[in-house]
mmCIF file of N, CA and C in Angstrom:
data_model
loop_
_atom_site.group_PDB
_atom_site.id
_atom_site.type_symbol
_atom_site.label_atom_id
_atom_site.label_comp_id
_atom_site.label_asym_id
_atom_site.label_seq_id
_atom_site.Cartn_x
_atom_site.Cartn_y
_atom_site.Cartn_z
ATOM 1 N N ASP A 1 -18.015 -1.116 -8.257
ATOM 2 C CA ASP A 1 -17.235 -1.623 -9.373
ATOM 3 C C ASP A 1 -15.755 -1.563 -9.015
ATOM 4 N N ALA A 2 -15.064 -2.654 -9.208
ATOM 5 C CA ALA A 2 -13.651 -2.743 -8.817
ATOM 6 C C ALA A 2 -12.742 -1.882 -9.671
ATOM 7 N N ASN A 3 -13.200 -1.448 -10.825
ATOM 8 C CA ASN A 3 -12.352 -0.670 -11.726
ATOM 9 C C ASN A 3 -12.545 0.835 -11.588
ATOM 10 N N THR A 4 -13.231 1.276 -10.566
ATOM 11 C CA THR A 4 -13.400 2.708 -10.357
ATOM 12 C C THR A 4 -12.521 3.152 -9.203
ATOM 13 N N GLY A 5 -12.279 4.442 -9.153
ATOM 14 C CA GLY A 5 -11.443 4.957 -8.081
ATOM 15 C C GLY A 5 -11.561 6.451 -7.963
ATOM 16 N N GLN A 6 -10.870 6.968 -6.993
ATOM 17 C CA GLN A 6 -10.872 8.409 -6.781
ATOM 18 C C GLN A 6 -9.489 8.849 -6.309
ATOM 19 N N PHE A 7 -9.293 10.153 -6.318
ATOM 20 C CA PHE A 7 -8.029 10.749 -5.910
ATOM 21 C C PHE A 7 -8.197 11.494 -4.599
ATOM 22 N N PHE A 8 -7.119 11.520 -3.818
ATOM 23 C CA PHE A 8 -7.032 12.375 -2.638
ATOM 24 C C PHE A 8 -5.678 13.051 -2.710
ATOM 25 N N LYS A 9 -5.677 14.385 -2.660
ATOM 26 C CA LYS A 9 -4.421 15.122 -2.701
ATOM 27 C C LYS A 9 -4.165 15.744 -1.345
ATOM 28 N N GLY A 10 -2.992 15.434 -0.794
ATOM 29 C CA GLY A 10 -2.608 15.975 0.503
ATOM 30 C C GLY A 10 -1.959 14.899 1.351
ATOM 31 N N ASN A 11 -1.391 15.314 2.454
ATOM 32 C CA ASN A 11 -0.773 14.381 3.386
ATOM 33 C C ASN A 11 -1.772 14.006 4.465
ATOM 34 N N LEU A 12 -1.812 12.724 4.804
ATOM 35 C CA LEU A 12 -2.646 12.263 5.909
ATOM 36 C C LEU A 12 -1.769 12.201 7.152
ATOM 37 N N ARG A 13 -2.181 12.887 8.185
ATOM 38 C CA ARG A 13 -1.385 12.966 9.410
ATOM 39 C C ARG A 13 -1.942 12.037 10.485
ATOM 40 N N SER A 14 -1.182 11.846 11.546
ATOM 41 C CA SER A 14 -1.565 10.959 12.638
ATOM 42 C C SER A 14 -2.990 11.261 13.111
ATOM 43 N N GLY A 15 -3.793 10.224 13.222
ATOM 44 C CA GLY A 15 -5.178 10.372 13.674
ATOM 45 C C GLY A 15 -6.185 10.519 12.545
ATOM 46 N N GLN A 16 -5.724 10.843 11.350
ATOM 47 C CA GLN A 16 -6.641 11.001 10.222
ATOM 48 C C GLN A 16 -6.916 9.640 9.581
ATOM 49 N N VAL A 17 -8.176 9.453 9.138
ATOM 50 C CA VAL A 17 -8.589 8.223 8.473
ATOM 51 C C VAL A 17 -9.256 8.600 7.160
ATOM 52 N N LEU A 18 -8.819 7.970 6.087
ATOM 53 C CA LEU A 18 -9.432 8.136 4.767
ATOM 54 C C LEU A 18 -10.098 6.803 4.448
ATOM 55 N N ASP A 19 -11.432 6.769 4.413
ATOM 56 C CA ASP A 19 -12.206 5.550 4.191
ATOM 57 C C ASP A 19 -13.033 5.742 2.930
ATOM 58 N N VAL A 20 -12.784 4.907 1.900
ATOM 59 C CA VAL A 20 -13.450 5.081 0.617
ATOM 60 C C VAL A 20 -14.105 3.793 0.144
ATOM 61 N N GLU A 21 -15.106 3.942 -0.703
ATOM 62 C CA GLU A 21 -15.872 2.816 -1.243
ATOM 63 C C GLU A 21 -15.228 2.221 -2.501
ATOM 64 N N THR A 22 -14.247 2.910 -3.074
ATOM 65 C CA THR A 22 -13.625 2.504 -4.332
ATOM 66 C C THR A 22 -12.125 2.355 -4.108
ATOM 67 N N SER A 23 -11.395 2.159 -5.181
ATOM 68 C CA SER A 23 -9.935 2.240 -5.098
ATOM 69 C C SER A 23 -9.562 3.706 -4.883
ATOM 70 N N ILE A 24 -8.373 3.951 -4.346
ATOM 71 C CA ILE A 24 -7.957 5.318 -4.027
ATOM 72 C C ILE A 24 -6.500 5.528 -4.435
ATOM 73 N N ILE A 25 -6.254 6.700 -4.999
ATOM 74 C CA ILE A 25 -4.888 7.138 -5.283
ATOM 75 C C ILE A 25 -4.630 8.348 -4.395
ATOM 76 N N VAL A 26 -3.666 8.215 -3.503
ATOM 77 C CA VAL A 26 -3.297 9.295 -2.595
ATOM 78 C C VAL A 26 -2.080 9.994 -3.183
ATOM 79 N N ILE A 27 -2.236 11.276 -3.469
ATOM 80 C CA ILE A 27 -1.116 12.073 -3.967
ATOM 81 C C ILE A 27 -0.567 12.830 -2.761
ATOM 82 N N GLY A 28 0.364 12.189 -2.090
ATOM 83 C CA GLY A 28 0.912 12.735 -0.856
ATOM 84 C C GLY A 28 1.378 11.589 0.026
ATOM 85 N N ASP A 29 1.682 11.894 1.263
ATOM 86 C CA ASP A 29 2.202 10.910 2.209
ATOM 87 C C ASP A 29 1.125 10.460 3.180
ATOM 88 N N VAL A 30 1.271 9.221 3.658
ATOM 89 C CA VAL A 30 0.447 8.702 4.745
ATOM 90 C C VAL A 30 1.393 8.549 5.927
ATOM 91 N N LYS A 31 1.295 9.494 6.850
ATOM 92 C CA LYS A 31 2.220 9.558 7.981
ATOM 93 C C LYS A 31 1.894 8.482 9.017
ATOM 94 N N ALA A 32 2.843 8.207 9.899
ATOM 95 C CA ALA A 32 2.629 7.261 10.992
ATOM 96 C C ALA A 32 1.417 7.704 11.802
ATOM 97 N N GLY A 33 0.536 6.768 12.110
ATOM 98 C CA GLY A 33 -0.680 7.070 12.869
ATOM 99 C C GLY A 33 -1.874 7.387 11.994
ATOM 100 N N ALA A 34 -1.672 7.567 10.690
ATOM 101 C CA ALA A 34 -2.782 7.797 9.754
ATOM 102 C C ALA A 34 -3.202 6.457 9.161
ATOM 103 N N LYS A 35 -4.429 6.419 8.607
ATOM 104 C CA LYS A 35 -4.967 5.160 8.102
ATOM 105 C C LYS A 35 -5.744 5.396 6.818
ATOM 106 N N VAL A 36 -5.555 4.489 5.837
ATOM 107 C CA VAL A 36 -6.317 4.498 4.593
ATOM 108 C C VAL A 36 -7.060 3.172 4.507
ATOM 109 N N VAL A 37 -8.373 3.238 4.287
ATOM 110 C CA VAL A 37 -9.211 2.049 4.151
ATOM 111 C C VAL A 37 -9.923 2.144 2.813
ATOM 112 N N SER A 38 -9.835 1.062 2.014
ATOM 113 C CA SER A 38 -10.438 1.063 0.680
ATOM 114 C C SER A 38 -11.040 -0.304 0.380
ATOM 115 N N LYS A 39 -12.199 -0.302 -0.278
ATOM 116 C CA LYS A 39 -12.774 -1.566 -0.730
ATOM 117 C C LYS A 39 -12.004 -2.114 -1.919
ATOM 118 N N GLY A 40 -11.229 -1.247 -2.580
ATOM 119 C CA GLY A 40 -10.442 -1.658 -3.741
ATOM 120 C C GLY A 40 -8.959 -1.574 -3.449
ATOM 121 N N ASN A 41 -8.205 -1.068 -4.419
ATOM 122 C CA ASN A 41 -6.754 -0.942 -4.328
ATOM 123 C C ASN A 41 -6.363 0.401 -3.723
ATOM 124 N N VAL A 42 -5.150 0.464 -3.202
ATOM 125 C CA VAL A 42 -4.613 1.707 -2.647
ATOM 126 C C VAL A 42 -3.276 1.982 -3.325
ATOM 127 N N ILE A 43 -3.163 3.156 -3.940
ATOM 128 C CA ILE A 43 -1.919 3.581 -4.564
ATOM 129 C C ILE A 43 -1.505 4.885 -3.908
ATOM 130 N N ILE A 44 -0.293 4.918 -3.372
ATOM 131 C CA ILE A 44 0.196 6.096 -2.662
ATOM 132 C C ILE A 44 1.386 6.664 -3.418
ATOM 133 N N LEU A 45 1.192 7.840 -3.972
ATOM 134 C CA LEU A 45 2.266 8.540 -4.682
ATOM 135 C C LEU A 45 2.984 9.417 -3.666
ATOM 136 N N GLY A 46 3.680 8.753 -2.794
ATOM 137 C CA GLY A 46 4.385 9.380 -1.688
ATOM 138 C C GLY A 46 4.851 8.274 -0.752
ATOM 139 N N SER A 47 5.064 8.622 0.513
ATOM 140 C CA SER A 47 5.542 7.665 1.508
ATOM 141 C C SER A 47 4.384 7.072 2.291
ATOM 142 N N LEU A 48 4.432 5.760 2.496
ATOM 143 C CA LEU A 48 3.465 5.075 3.350
ATOM 144 C C LEU A 48 4.166 4.709 4.644
ATOM 145 N N ASN A 49 3.828 5.431 5.710
ATOM 146 C CA ASN A 49 4.387 5.157 7.034
ATOM 147 C C ASN A 49 3.305 4.794 8.038
ATOM 148 N N GLY A 50 2.057 4.867 7.632
ATOM 149 C CA GLY A 50 0.922 4.571 8.507
ATOM 150 C C GLY A 50 0.374 3.184 8.247
ATOM 151 N N THR A 51 -0.960 3.091 8.332
ATOM 152 C CA THR A 51 -1.676 1.827 8.176
ATOM 153 C C THR A 51 -2.537 1.895 6.934
ATOM 154 N N VAL A 52 -2.600 0.787 6.198
ATOM 155 C CA VAL A 52 -3.434 0.739 5.004
ATOM 156 C C VAL A 52 -4.199 -0.573 4.989
ATOM 157 N N TYR A 53 -5.465 -0.496 4.562
ATOM 158 C CA TYR A 53 -6.349 -1.649 4.487
ATOM 159 C C TYR A 53 -6.990 -1.638 3.108
ATOM 160 N N ALA A 54 -6.540 -2.536 2.235
ATOM 161 C CA ALA A 54 -7.086 -2.654 0.882
ATOM 162 C C ALA A 54 -7.984 -3.881 0.811
ATOM 163 N N GLY A 55 -9.002 -3.822 -0.035
ATOM 164 C CA GLY A 55 -9.920 -4.951 -0.154
ATOM 165 C C GLY A 55 -10.718 -5.167 1.111
ATOM 166 N N SER A 56 -11.209 -4.075 1.697
ATOM 167 C CA SER A 56 -11.852 -4.140 3.012
ATOM 168 C C SER A 56 -13.128 -4.973 3.040
ATOM 169 N N THR A 57 -13.686 -5.307 1.878
ATOM 170 C CA THR A 57 -14.879 -6.164 1.844
ATOM 171 C C THR A 57 -14.510 -7.608 1.505
ATOM 172 N N GLY A 58 -13.224 -7.939 1.649
ATOM 173 C CA GLY A 58 -12.785 -9.306 1.408
ATOM 174 C C GLY A 58 -12.183 -9.545 0.034
ATOM 175 N N ASN A 59 -11.883 -8.474 -0.708
ATOM 176 C CA ASN A 59 -11.311 -8.597 -2.041
ATOM 177 C C ASN A 59 -9.848 -9.028 -1.937
ATOM 178 N N SER A 60 -9.587 -10.310 -2.167
ATOM 179 C CA SER A 60 -8.229 -10.830 -2.019
ATOM 180 C C SER A 60 -7.330 -10.475 -3.202
ATOM 181 N N ASN A 61 -7.884 -9.882 -4.263
ATOM 182 C CA ASN A 61 -7.078 -9.427 -5.399
ATOM 183 C C ASN A 61 -6.626 -7.979 -5.241
ATOM 184 N N ALA A 62 -7.019 -7.326 -4.156
ATOM 185 C CA ALA A 62 -6.628 -5.933 -3.922
ATOM 186 C C ALA A 62 -5.123 -5.868 -3.673
ATOM 187 N N PHE A 63 -4.550 -4.690 -3.948
ATOM 188 C CA PHE A 63 -3.117 -4.503 -3.737
ATOM 189 C C PHE A 63 -2.855 -3.095 -3.233
ATOM 190 N N VAL A 64 -1.636 -2.891 -2.745
ATOM 191 C CA VAL A 64 -1.182 -1.588 -2.253
ATOM 192 C C VAL A 64 0.132 -1.284 -2.956
ATOM 193 N N ILE A 65 0.226 -0.091 -3.538
ATOM 194 C CA ILE A 65 1.467 0.366 -4.155
ATOM 195 C C ILE A 65 1.868 1.677 -3.480
ATOM 196 N N ALA A 66 3.151 1.826 -3.173
ATOM 197 C CA ALA A 66 3.649 3.078 -2.600
ATOM 198 C C ALA A 66 5.030 3.371 -3.157
ATOM 199 N N LEU A 67 5.296 4.664 -3.393
ATOM 200 C CA LEU A 67 6.621 5.065 -3.868
ATOM 201 C C LEU A 67 7.684 4.791 -2.816
ATOM 202 N N ASP A 68 7.304 4.887 -1.539
ATOM 203 C CA ASP A 68 8.208 4.598 -0.421
ATOM 204 C C ASP A 68 7.399 3.812 0.601
ATOM 205 N N MET A 69 7.560 2.494 0.606
ATOM 206 C CA MET A 69 6.724 1.626 1.433
ATOM 207 C C MET A 69 7.416 1.295 2.743
ATOM 208 N N ASN A 70 6.869 1.845 3.824
ATOM 209 C CA ASN A 70 7.369 1.581 5.172
ATOM 210 C C ASN A 70 6.183 1.590 6.138
ATOM 211 N N PRO A 71 5.187 0.731 5.908
ATOM 212 C CA PRO A 71 3.947 0.800 6.680
ATOM 213 C C PRO A 71 4.087 0.259 8.098
ATOM 214 N N MET A 72 3.235 0.768 8.972
ATOM 215 C CA MET A 72 3.115 0.188 10.312
ATOM 216 C C MET A 72 2.367 -1.133 10.199
ATOM 217 N N GLN A 73 1.313 -1.120 9.350
ATOM 218 C CA GLN A 73 0.508 -2.320 9.171
ATOM 219 C C GLN A 73 -0.160 -2.279 7.803
ATOM 220 N N ILE A 74 -0.258 -3.438 7.160
ATOM 221 C CA ILE A 74 -0.996 -3.582 5.909
ATOM 222 C C ILE A 74 -1.994 -4.708 6.118
ATOM 223 N N LYS A 75 -3.227 -4.468 5.672
ATOM 224 C CA LYS A 75 -4.245 -5.509 5.690
ATOM 225 C C LYS A 75 -4.830 -5.591 4.288
ATOM 226 N N ILE A 76 -4.850 -6.788 3.725
ATOM 227 C CA ILE A 76 -5.486 -7.025 2.432
ATOM 228 C C ILE A 76 -6.500 -8.136 2.656
ATOM 229 N N ALA A 77 -7.768 -7.847 2.324
ATOM 230 C CA ALA A 77 -8.869 -8.761 2.617
ATOM 231 C C ALA A 77 -8.845 -9.028 4.124
ATOM 232 N N ASP A 78 -8.647 -10.264 4.545
ATOM 233 C CA ASP A 78 -8.653 -10.593 5.974
ATOM 234 C C ASP A 78 -7.274 -10.934 6.525
ATOM 235 N N VAL A 79 -6.220 -10.634 5.766
ATOM 236 C CA VAL A 79 -4.855 -10.978 6.182
ATOM 237 C C VAL A 79 -4.118 -9.707 6.600
ATOM 238 N N ILE A 80 -3.471 -9.777 7.746
ATOM 239 C CA ILE A 80 -2.759 -8.617 8.302
ATOM 240 C C ILE A 80 -1.259 -8.905 8.339
ATOM 241 N N ALA A 81 -0.477 -7.890 7.975
ATOM 242 C CA ALA A 81 0.978 -7.952 8.125
ATOM 243 C C ALA A 81 1.405 -6.675 8.828
ATOM 244 N N ARG A 82 2.348 -6.790 9.728
ATOM 245 C CA ARG A 82 2.834 -5.591 10.395
ATOM 246 C C ARG A 82 4.315 -5.407 10.108
ATOM 247 N N ALA A 83 4.763 -4.197 10.344
ATOM 248 C CA ALA A 83 6.163 -3.862 10.091
ATOM 249 C C ALA A 83 7.061 -4.641 11.039
ATOM 250 N N PRO A 84 8.280 -4.950 10.597
ATOM 251 C CA PRO A 84 9.218 -5.608 11.512
ATOM 252 C C PRO A 84 9.578 -4.672 12.663
ATOM 253 N N ASP A 85 9.951 -5.265 13.789
ATOM 254 C CA ASP A 85 10.318 -4.455 14.958
ATOM 255 C C ASP A 85 11.510 -3.558 14.664
ATOM 256 N N LYS A 86 12.467 -4.069 13.902
ATOM 257 C CA LYS A 86 13.624 -3.279 13.505
ATOM 258 C C LYS A 86 13.659 -3.227 11.983
ATOM 259 N N PRO A 87 13.186 -2.125 11.380
ATOM 260 C CA PRO A 87 13.172 -2.051 9.924
ATOM 261 C C PRO A 87 14.580 -2.069 9.339
ATOM 262 N N ALA A 88 14.672 -2.589 8.123
ATOM 263 C CA ALA A 88 15.965 -2.616 7.427
ATOM 264 C C ALA A 88 16.443 -1.189 7.198
ATOM 265 N N LYS A 89 17.723 -0.965 7.394
ATOM 266 C CA LYS A 89 18.280 0.369 7.192
ATOM 267 C C LYS A 89 18.636 0.555 5.726
ATOM 268 N N LEU A 90 18.298 1.723 5.199
ATOM 269 C CA LEU A 90 18.666 2.048 3.819
ATOM 270 C C LEU A 90 20.040 2.692 3.819
ATOM 271 N N LYS A 91 20.839 2.311 2.875
ATOM 272 C CA LYS A 91 22.111 2.991 2.714
ATOM 273 C C LYS A 91 21.838 4.383 2.187
ATOM 274 N N LYS A 92 22.695 5.307 2.503
ATOM 275 C CA LYS A 92 22.470 6.694 2.107
ATOM 276 C C LYS A 92 22.338 6.859 0.599
ATOM 277 N N LYS A 93 23.047 6.053 -0.178
ATOM 278 C CA LYS A 93 23.005 6.195 -1.628
ATOM 279 C C LYS A 93 21.736 5.591 -2.224
ATOM 280 N N ASN A 94 21.104 4.655 -1.496
ATOM 281 C CA ASN A 94 19.901 4.007 -2.012
ATOM 282 C C ASN A 94 18.690 4.911 -1.871
ATOM 283 N N LYS A 95 17.941 4.999 -2.947
ATOM 284 C CA LYS A 95 16.687 5.735 -2.905
ATOM 285 C C LYS A 95 15.573 4.728 -2.660
ATOM 286 N N PRO A 96 14.481 5.164 -2.047
ATOM 287 C CA PRO A 96 13.358 4.243 -1.867
ATOM 288 C C PRO A 96 12.876 3.726 -3.220
ATOM 289 N N GLU A 97 12.442 2.482 -3.240
ATOM 290 C CA GLU A 97 11.928 1.874 -4.460
ATOM 291 C C GLU A 97 10.417 1.756 -4.373
ATOM 292 N N THR A 98 9.760 1.916 -5.506
ATOM 293 C CA THR A 98 8.324 1.719 -5.552
ATOM 294 C C THR A 98 8.049 0.240 -5.325
ATOM 295 N N LYS A 99 7.150 -0.045 -4.385
ATOM 296 C CA LYS A 99 6.863 -1.435 -4.033
ATOM 297 C C LYS A 99 5.366 -1.696 -4.083
ATOM 298 N N ILE A 100 5.037 -2.968 -4.222
ATOM 299 C CA ILE A 100 3.656 -3.413 -4.235
ATOM 300 C C ILE A 100 3.473 -4.478 -3.163
ATOM 301 N N ALA A 101 2.365 -4.401 -2.459
ATOM 302 C CA ALA A 101 1.986 -5.423 -1.491
ATOM 303 C C ALA A 101 0.754 -6.132 -2.045
ATOM 304 N N PHE A 102 0.790 -7.451 -2.019
ATOM 305 C CA PHE A 102 -0.327 -8.223 -2.549
ATOM 306 C C PHE A 102 -0.497 -9.496 -1.728
ATOM 307 N N LEU A 103 -1.651 -10.104 -1.866
ATOM 308 C CA LEU A 103 -1.995 -11.305 -1.121
ATOM 309 C C LEU A 103 -1.847 -12.517 -2.034
ATOM 310 N N GLU A 104 -1.131 -13.521 -1.553
ATOM 311 C CA GLU A 104 -0.980 -14.761 -2.307
ATOM 312 C C GLU A 104 -0.849 -15.921 -1.329
ATOM 313 N N ASP A 105 -1.659 -16.940 -1.518
ATOM 314 C CA ASP A 105 -1.634 -18.135 -0.675
ATOM 315 C C ASP A 105 -1.745 -17.799 0.819
ATOM 316 N N GLY A 106 -2.576 -16.829 1.146
ATOM 317 C CA GLY A 106 -2.809 -16.476 2.543
ATOM 318 C C GLY A 106 -1.737 -15.631 3.192
ATOM 319 N N ASN A 107 -0.765 -15.167 2.415
ATOM 320 C CA ASN A 107 0.304 -14.313 2.946
ATOM 321 C C ASN A 107 0.379 -13.016 2.162
ATOM 322 N N ILE A 108 0.807 -11.953 2.830
ATOM 323 C CA ILE A 108 1.038 -10.674 2.165
ATOM 324 C C ILE A 108 2.518 -10.598 1.808
ATOM 325 N N TYR A 109 2.784 -10.336 0.535
ATOM 326 C CA TYR A 109 4.147 -10.193 0.046
ATOM 327 C C TYR A 109 4.354 -8.754 -0.393
ATOM 328 N N ILE A 110 5.554 -8.242 -0.185
ATOM 329 C CA ILE A 110 5.930 -6.908 -0.651
ATOM 330 C C ILE A 110 7.131 -7.070 -1.567
ATOM 331 N N GLU A 111 6.971 -6.611 -2.809
ATOM 332 C CA GLU A 111 8.030 -6.740 -3.796
ATOM 333 C C GLU A 111 8.240 -5.414 -4.509
ATOM 334 N N THR A 112 9.411 -5.271 -5.095
ATOM 335 C CA THR A 112 9.680 -4.107 -5.929
ATOM 336 C C THR A 112 8.766 -4.172 -7.147
ATOM 337 N N LEU A 113 8.171 -3.051 -7.481
ATOM 338 C CA LEU A 113 7.267 -2.991 -8.629
ATOM 339 C C LEU A 113 8.084 -2.909 -9.905
ATOM 340 N N ASP A 114 7.961 -3.934 -10.744
ATOM 341 C CA ASP A 114 8.639 -3.935 -12.038
ATOM 342 C C ASP A 114 7.685 -4.494 -13.089
ATOM 343 N N LYS A 115 8.155 -4.589 -14.315
ATOM 344 C CA LYS A 115 7.298 -5.013 -15.425
ATOM 345 C C LYS A 115 6.710 -6.403 -15.193
ATOM 346 N N ASP A 116 7.513 -7.336 -14.695
ATOM 347 C CA ASP A 116 7.018 -8.691 -14.464
ATOM 348 C C ASP A 116 5.882 -8.705 -13.449
ATOM 349 N N VAL A 117 6.032 -7.955 -12.375
ATOM 350 C CA VAL A 117 4.990 -7.883 -11.363
ATOM 351 C C VAL A 117 3.752 -7.198 -11.937
ATOM 352 N N MET A 118 3.957 -6.133 -12.718
ATOM 353 C CA MET A 118 2.829 -5.420 -13.331
ATOM 354 C C MET A 118 2.008 -6.356 -14.218
ATOM 355 N N ASP A 119 2.677 -7.254 -14.934
ATOM 356 C CA ASP A 119 1.972 -8.182 -15.813
ATOM 357 C C ASP A 119 1.089 -9.148 -15.028
ATOM 358 N N ASP A 120 1.429 -9.405 -13.765
ATOM 359 C CA ASP A 120 0.684 -10.352 -12.947
ATOM 360 C C ASP A 120 -0.464 -9.723 -12.167
ATOM 361 N N ILE A 121 -0.592 -8.393 -12.193
ATOM 362 C CA ILE A 121 -1.656 -7.735 -11.437
ATOM 363 C C ILE A 121 -3.018 -8.098 -12.031
ATOM 364 N N LYS A 122 -3.916 -8.510 -11.147
ATOM 365 C CA LYS A 122 -5.278 -8.844 -11.547
ATOM 366 C C LYS A 122 -6.183 -7.669 -11.193
ATOM 367 N N LEU A 123 -6.958 -7.218 -12.150
ATOM 368 C CA LEU A 123 -7.908 -6.122 -11.891
ATOM 369 C C LEU A 123 -9.328 -6.648 -11.942
#
């Protein structure tokens, strides 16, 4: 069922893989070299610096949300996006923004999570 999920509390470190049959909420960080795979959505209440695969059974409505989104790679359904070779630098005064990654027209988009975007989420 697409509307079910589970929680994982802790940080995922390099080499660790979290593979779940439902949506997953990670309370912690996904470090570089770690991987989260979910048949549903992935929500990370922390930093995403590793790899995430949402909608692993082809669910093109799956999404990824992270409080600090800086992934090495994101895959939603069968579409893959990787981090730019030179990531944008944050100014010291800027805090990371909560962002959402979603699939639309065969492309993965990453946008700041706000009310308008929340209204468009399909569950």
